[in-house]
Amino acid sequence: MKKSLIALAVLATTSAAFAQSSVTIYGRLDASVGSNKVDNVSTTQLFSGNLTTSRLGFRGTEDLGGGLKANFQLESALTVDDGTAAALRFARASWVGLSGGFGAVRLGLIDSAYKDIYDMGVSNNLYDSEFTPTKIAYLSGAVGTASGVSDYSSRLSNSIRYDTPSFGGFSAGLSYAFDENVAPATANSEVTALNLRYRAGPLDVGLGYQDQKNATATLDRNFTVLAASYNFGVVRVSGQYQITDQSNGLEDRDYSFGVTVPLGKFDVSAGYAQGKSELNGVNTGEGKAFALGATYAMSKRTKLYGGLLDGDVENGAGATARERRLYAVGVRHDF
């Protein structure tokens, strides 16, 4: 009888411990069929990750008591079309940290604090997907063009990030990637980013700043973005304005806006983006693009989608330097 009581007590204690901890395996599989045209080269193919990147991940939390928690996340990109996973390298997220009343601290490979604001600004611009017009119009991210400042580093290795709790809707984030100069070498070995954000009901507005020190100390870059989104119920809108400066005098000015209309199980979205680049005040390139797409929710986990992206980049003389047109239909499943 005494042994039985001891066994029950041990079991109860063990169950309580497990109840305070959780580990989740999750993922997303996204595949589509369509056409991708860059300049005069057009390919019809099976894509992986046009609506969102296919992925496999693990995340967990442990309750340490007193409101303190230990947290982790590992996330790797997948390519559905050929089944590879980049040797299962957790290049999308690889961090461990603590959270509580003080906010949250994370260490490892983490999204930049700047990325949070940038992504919010395109959240209703074709769902922040491969169809989002900024992929072309923002010269920093345009396919194959060197007329603009290179794109910002969105996920930072060797970094530490702190996020404050919300104070009446206001919050802030700060991330710093150490200059370790270790393999694999990166062009941006030291990155500092911060954001300020206000969220209240349907309104979300934020300001982000990121400073990137080049490993060769030749082309440092900094990025500033002001973004907002609002949910009116019958329609959701988002927009952003980004300023990018490079240490050689190259400067980009970009803006975009998007709208999403929910129609039952459908979400219909349209977006537009435009960017311009100047070197010491002289125009070096302009880009513009628009997109149109829709998703259909078959369930909470499965969506059908279709999208069209069309845009081009002109050089300083007004001649077309780059063109891209992408259209595809596909399915995305979350697990």
mmCIF file of N, CA, C and O in Angstrom, residues 171-217:
data_model
loop_
_atom_site.group_PDB
_atom_site.id
_atom_site.type_symbol
_atom_site.label_atom_id
_atom_site.label_comp_id
_atom_site.label_asym_id
_atom_site.label_seq_id
_atom_site.Cartn_x
_atom_site.Cartn_y
_atom_site.Cartn_z
ATOM 1 N N SER A 171 5.530 49.045 -27.594
ATOM 2 C CA SER A 171 6.598 48.079 -27.342
ATOM 3 C C SER A 171 7.824 48.460 -28.166
ATOM 4 O O SER A 171 7.752 49.294 -29.079
ATOM 5 N N ALA A 172 8.960 47.836 -27.848
ATOM 6 C CA ALA A 172 10.203 48.111 -28.566
ATOM 7 C C ALA A 172 11.024 46.834 -28.656
ATOM 8 O O ALA A 172 10.883 45.917 -27.825
ATOM 9 N N GLY A 173 11.875 46.766 -29.659
ATOM 10 C CA GLY A 173 12.760 45.627 -29.832
ATOM 11 C C GLY A 173 14.144 46.084 -30.247
ATOM 12 O O GLY A 173 14.294 47.101 -30.943
ATOM 13 N N LEU A 174 15.160 45.338 -29.820
ATOM 14 C CA LEU A 174 16.548 45.660 -30.152
ATOM 15 C C LEU A 174 17.284 44.356 -30.440
ATOM 16 O O LEU A 174 17.207 43.411 -29.656
ATOM 17 N N SER A 175 17.981 44.291 -31.585
ATOM 18 C CA SER A 175 18.779 43.113 -31.915
ATOM 19 C C SER A 175 20.180 43.541 -32.336
ATOM 20 O O SER A 175 20.365 44.615 -32.927
ATOM 21 N N TYR A 176 21.157 42.690 -32.022
ATOM 22 C CA TYR A 176 22.546 42.977 -32.355
ATOM 23 C C TYR A 176 23.240 41.690 -32.776
ATOM 24 O O TYR A 176 23.192 40.686 -32.051
ATOM 25 N N ALA A 177 23.852 41.694 -33.966
ATOM 26 C CA ALA A 177 24.619 40.553 -34.456
ATOM 27 C C ALA A 177 26.102 40.854 -34.285
ATOM 28 O O ALA A 177 26.604 41.875 -34.772
ATOM 29 N N PHE A 178 26.798 39.977 -33.585
ATOM 30 C CA PHE A 178 28.208 40.200 -33.272
ATOM 31 C C PHE A 178 29.084 40.071 -34.516
ATOM 32 O O PHE A 178 28.821 39.260 -35.406
ATOM 33 N N ASP A 179 30.141 40.862 -34.558
ATOM 34 C CA ASP A 179 31.128 40.816 -35.632
ATOM 35 C C ASP A 179 32.147 39.735 -35.286
ATOM 36 O O ASP A 179 33.208 40.014 -34.735
ATOM 37 N N GLU A 180 31.810 38.491 -35.618
ATOM 38 C CA GLU A 180 32.692 37.385 -35.262
ATOM 39 C C GLU A 180 33.672 37.031 -36.368
ATOM 40 O O GLU A 180 34.690 36.381 -36.123
ATOM 41 N N ASN A 181 33.322 37.412 -37.624
ATOM 42 C CA ASN A 181 34.193 37.125 -38.765
ATOM 43 C C ASN A 181 34.600 35.655 -38.817
ATOM 44 O O ASN A 181 35.775 35.313 -38.906
ATOM 45 N N VAL A 182 33.605 34.791 -38.702
ATOM 46 C CA VAL A 182 33.856 33.355 -38.778
ATOM 47 C C VAL A 182 33.086 32.795 -39.958
ATOM 48 O O VAL A 182 32.143 33.379 -40.458
ATOM 49 N N ALA A 183 33.519 31.619 -40.431
ATOM 50 C CA ALA A 183 32.843 30.970 -41.557
ATOM 51 C C ALA A 183 31.442 30.527 -41.140
ATOM 52 O O ALA A 183 31.239 30.099 -40.013
ATOM 53 N N PRO A 184 30.444 30.600 -42.042
ATOM 54 C CA PRO A 184 30.599 31.162 -43.389
ATOM 55 C C PRO A 184 30.645 32.684 -43.352
ATOM 56 O O PRO A 184 29.894 33.313 -42.615
ATOM 57 N N ALA A 185 31.545 33.277 -44.114
ATOM 58 C CA ALA A 185 31.715 34.738 -44.122
ATOM 59 C C ALA A 185 30.455 35.415 -44.631
ATOM 60 O O ALA A 185 29.764 34.907 -45.500
ATOM 61 N N THR A 186 30.143 36.565 -44.070
ATOM 62 C CA THR A 186 28.982 37.345 -44.518
ATOM 63 C C THR A 186 29.412 38.751 -44.842
ATOM 64 O O THR A 186 30.411 39.256 -44.317
ATOM 65 N N ALA A 187 28.648 39.397 -45.721
ATOM 66 C CA ALA A 187 28.973 40.773 -46.092
ATOM 67 C C ALA A 187 28.603 41.749 -44.988
ATOM 68 O O ALA A 187 29.107 42.855 -44.941
ATOM 69 N N ASN A 188 27.708 41.327 -44.106
ATOM 70 C CA ASN A 188 27.255 42.209 -43.024
ATOM 71 C C ASN A 188 27.561 41.542 -41.689
ATOM 72 O O ASN A 188 26.728 40.872 -41.113
ATOM 73 N N SER A 189 28.790 41.682 -41.227
ATOM 74 C CA SER A 189 29.210 40.930 -40.057
ATOM 75 C C SER A 189 28.785 41.571 -38.747
ATOM 76 O O SER A 189 28.824 40.932 -37.714
ATOM 77 N N GLU A 190 28.373 42.841 -38.768
ATOM 78 C CA GLU A 190 27.889 43.493 -37.557
ATOM 79 C C GLU A 190 26.609 44.253 -37.885
ATOM 80 O O GLU A 190 26.622 45.161 -38.723
ATOM 81 N N VAL A 191 25.515 43.862 -37.262
ATOM 82 C CA VAL A 191 24.214 44.449 -37.590
ATOM 83 C C VAL A 191 23.502 44.851 -36.299
ATOM 84 O O VAL A 191 23.334 44.036 -35.396
ATOM 85 N N THR A 192 23.070 46.104 -36.228
ATOM 86 C CA THR A 192 22.287 46.604 -35.105
ATOM 87 C C THR A 192 20.928 47.056 -35.627
ATOM 88 O O THR A 192 20.849 47.792 -36.616
ATOM 89 N N ALA A 193 19.857 46.601 -34.982
ATOM 90 C CA ALA A 193 18.509 46.958 -35.428
ATOM 91 C C ALA A 193 17.627 47.249 -34.222
ATOM 92 O O ALA A 193 17.804 46.668 -33.147
ATOM 93 N N LEU A 194 16.673 48.139 -34.424
ATOM 94 C CA LEU A 194 15.715 48.439 -33.362
ATOM 95 C C LEU A 194 14.365 48.769 -33.982
ATOM 96 O O LEU A 194 14.267 49.132 -35.167
ATOM 97 N N ASN A 195 13.317 48.626 -33.178
ATOM 98 C CA ASN A 195 11.992 49.019 -33.636
ATOM 99 C C ASN A 195 11.189 49.609 -32.494
ATOM 100 O O ASN A 195 11.426 49.302 -31.322
ATOM 101 N N LEU A 196 10.244 50.458 -32.847
ATOM 102 C CA LEU A 196 9.243 51.010 -31.942
ATOM 103 C C LEU A 196 7.886 50.715 -32.569
ATOM 104 O O LEU A 196 7.697 50.940 -33.773
ATOM 105 N N ARG A 197 6.941 50.237 -31.758
ATOM 106 C CA ARG A 197 5.676 49.762 -32.329
ATOM 107 C C ARG A 197 4.510 50.090 -31.410
ATOM 108 O O ARG A 197 4.659 50.097 -30.183
ATOM 109 N N TYR A 198 3.363 50.366 -32.037
ATOM 110 C CA TYR A 198 2.133 50.599 -31.277
ATOM 111 C C TYR A 198 1.033 49.747 -31.887
ATOM 112 O O TYR A 198 0.749 49.838 -33.085
ATOM 113 N N ARG A 199 0.416 48.907 -31.037
ATOM 114 C CA ARG A 199 -0.675 48.045 -31.472
ATOM 115 C C ARG A 199 -1.864 48.230 -30.549
ATOM 116 O O ARG A 199 -1.742 48.084 -29.335
ATOM 117 N N ALA A 200 -3.004 48.542 -31.158
ATOM 118 C CA ALA A 200 -4.232 48.732 -30.389
ATOM 119 C C ALA A 200 -5.412 48.349 -31.276
ATOM 120 O O ALA A 200 -5.702 49.056 -32.253
ATOM 121 N N GLY A 201 -6.059 47.238 -30.950
ATOM 122 C CA GLY A 201 -7.193 46.792 -31.739
ATOM 123 C C GLY A 201 -6.804 46.554 -33.181
ATOM 124 O O GLY A 201 -5.852 45.820 -33.474
ATOM 125 N N PRO A 202 -7.471 47.219 -34.129
ATOM 126 C CA PRO A 202 -7.183 46.977 -35.543
ATOM 127 C C PRO A 202 -5.962 47.716 -36.073
ATOM 128 O O PRO A 202 -5.530 47.485 -37.195
ATOM 129 N N LEU A 203 -5.383 48.620 -35.260
ATOM 130 C CA LEU A 203 -4.262 49.447 -35.705
ATOM 131 C C LEU A 203 -2.927 48.842 -35.303
ATOM 132 O O LEU A 203 -2.736 48.402 -34.172
ATOM 133 N N ASP A 204 -1.993 48.865 -36.255
ATOM 134 C CA ASP A 204 -0.623 48.423 -36.004
ATOM 135 C C ASP A 204 0.296 49.375 -36.760
ATOM 136 O O ASP A 204 0.222 49.489 -37.985
ATOM 137 N N VAL A 205 1.157 50.111 -36.046
ATOM 138 C CA VAL A 205 2.048 51.062 -36.684
ATOM 139 C C VAL A 205 3.429 50.959 -36.045
ATOM 140 O O VAL A 205 3.548 50.720 -34.834
ATOM 141 N N GLY A 206 4.477 51.093 -36.861
ATOM 142 C CA GLY A 206 5.812 50.933 -36.297
ATOM 143 C C GLY A 206 6.890 51.628 -37.103
ATOM 144 O O GLY A 206 6.718 51.964 -38.284
ATOM 145 N N LEU A 207 8.021 51.856 -36.442
ATOM 146 C CA LEU A 207 9.204 52.462 -37.045
ATOM 147 C C LEU A 207 10.383 51.536 -36.797
ATOM 148 O O LEU A 207 10.598 51.082 -35.663
ATOM 149 N N GLY A 208 11.152 51.239 -37.844
ATOM 150 C CA GLY A 208 12.306 50.366 -37.708
ATOM 151 C C GLY A 208 13.562 51.009 -38.260
ATOM 152 O O GLY A 208 13.514 51.808 -39.207
ATOM 153 N N TYR A 209 14.707 50.664 -37.661
ATOM 154 C CA TYR A 209 16.001 51.166 -38.135
ATOM 155 C C TYR A 209 17.021 50.039 -38.035
ATOM 156 O O TYR A 209 17.029 49.274 -37.054
ATOM 157 N N GLN A 210 17.868 49.922 -39.075
ATOM 158 C CA GLN A 210 18.906 48.890 -39.071
ATOM 159 C C GLN A 210 20.190 49.446 -39.660
ATOM 160 O O GLN A 210 20.194 50.053 -40.733
ATOM 161 N N ASP A 211 21.308 49.206 -38.957
ATOM 162 C CA ASP A 211 22.633 49.634 -39.391
ATOM 163 C C ASP A 211 23.483 48.398 -39.628
ATOM 164 O O ASP A 211 23.616 47.551 -38.737
ATOM 165 N N GLN A 212 24.063 48.302 -40.833
ATOM 166 C CA GLN A 212 24.860 47.131 -41.197
ATOM 167 C C GLN A 212 26.286 47.546 -41.529
ATOM 168 O O GLN A 212 26.507 48.368 -42.423
ATOM 169 N N LYS A 213 27.240 46.975 -40.802
ATOM 170 C CA LYS A 213 28.652 47.231 -41.047
ATOM 171 C C LYS A 213 29.195 46.138 -41.946
ATOM 172 O O LYS A 213 29.130 44.952 -41.611
ATOM 173 N N ASN A 214 29.741 46.520 -43.097
ATOM 174 C CA ASN A 214 30.260 45.557 -44.046
ATOM 175 C C ASN A 214 31.542 44.928 -43.531
ATOM 176 O O ASN A 214 32.373 45.597 -42.920
ATOM 177 N N ALA A 215 31.705 43.635 -43.801
ATOM 178 C CA ALA A 215 32.883 42.918 -43.321
ATOM 179 C C ALA A 215 34.172 43.501 -43.887
ATOM 180 O O ALA A 215 35.222 43.435 -43.262
ATOM 181 N N THR A 216 34.105 44.091 -45.085
ATOM 182 C CA THR A 216 35.296 44.678 -45.697
ATOM 183 C C THR A 216 35.422 46.162 -45.401
ATOM 184 O O THR A 216 36.345 46.816 -45.886
ATOM 185 N N ALA A 217 34.495 46.696 -44.625
ATOM 186 C CA ALA A 217 34.513 48.109 -44.205
ATOM 187 C C ALA A 217 34.505 49.065 -45.392
ATOM 188 O O ALA A 217 35.100 50.137 -45.352
#
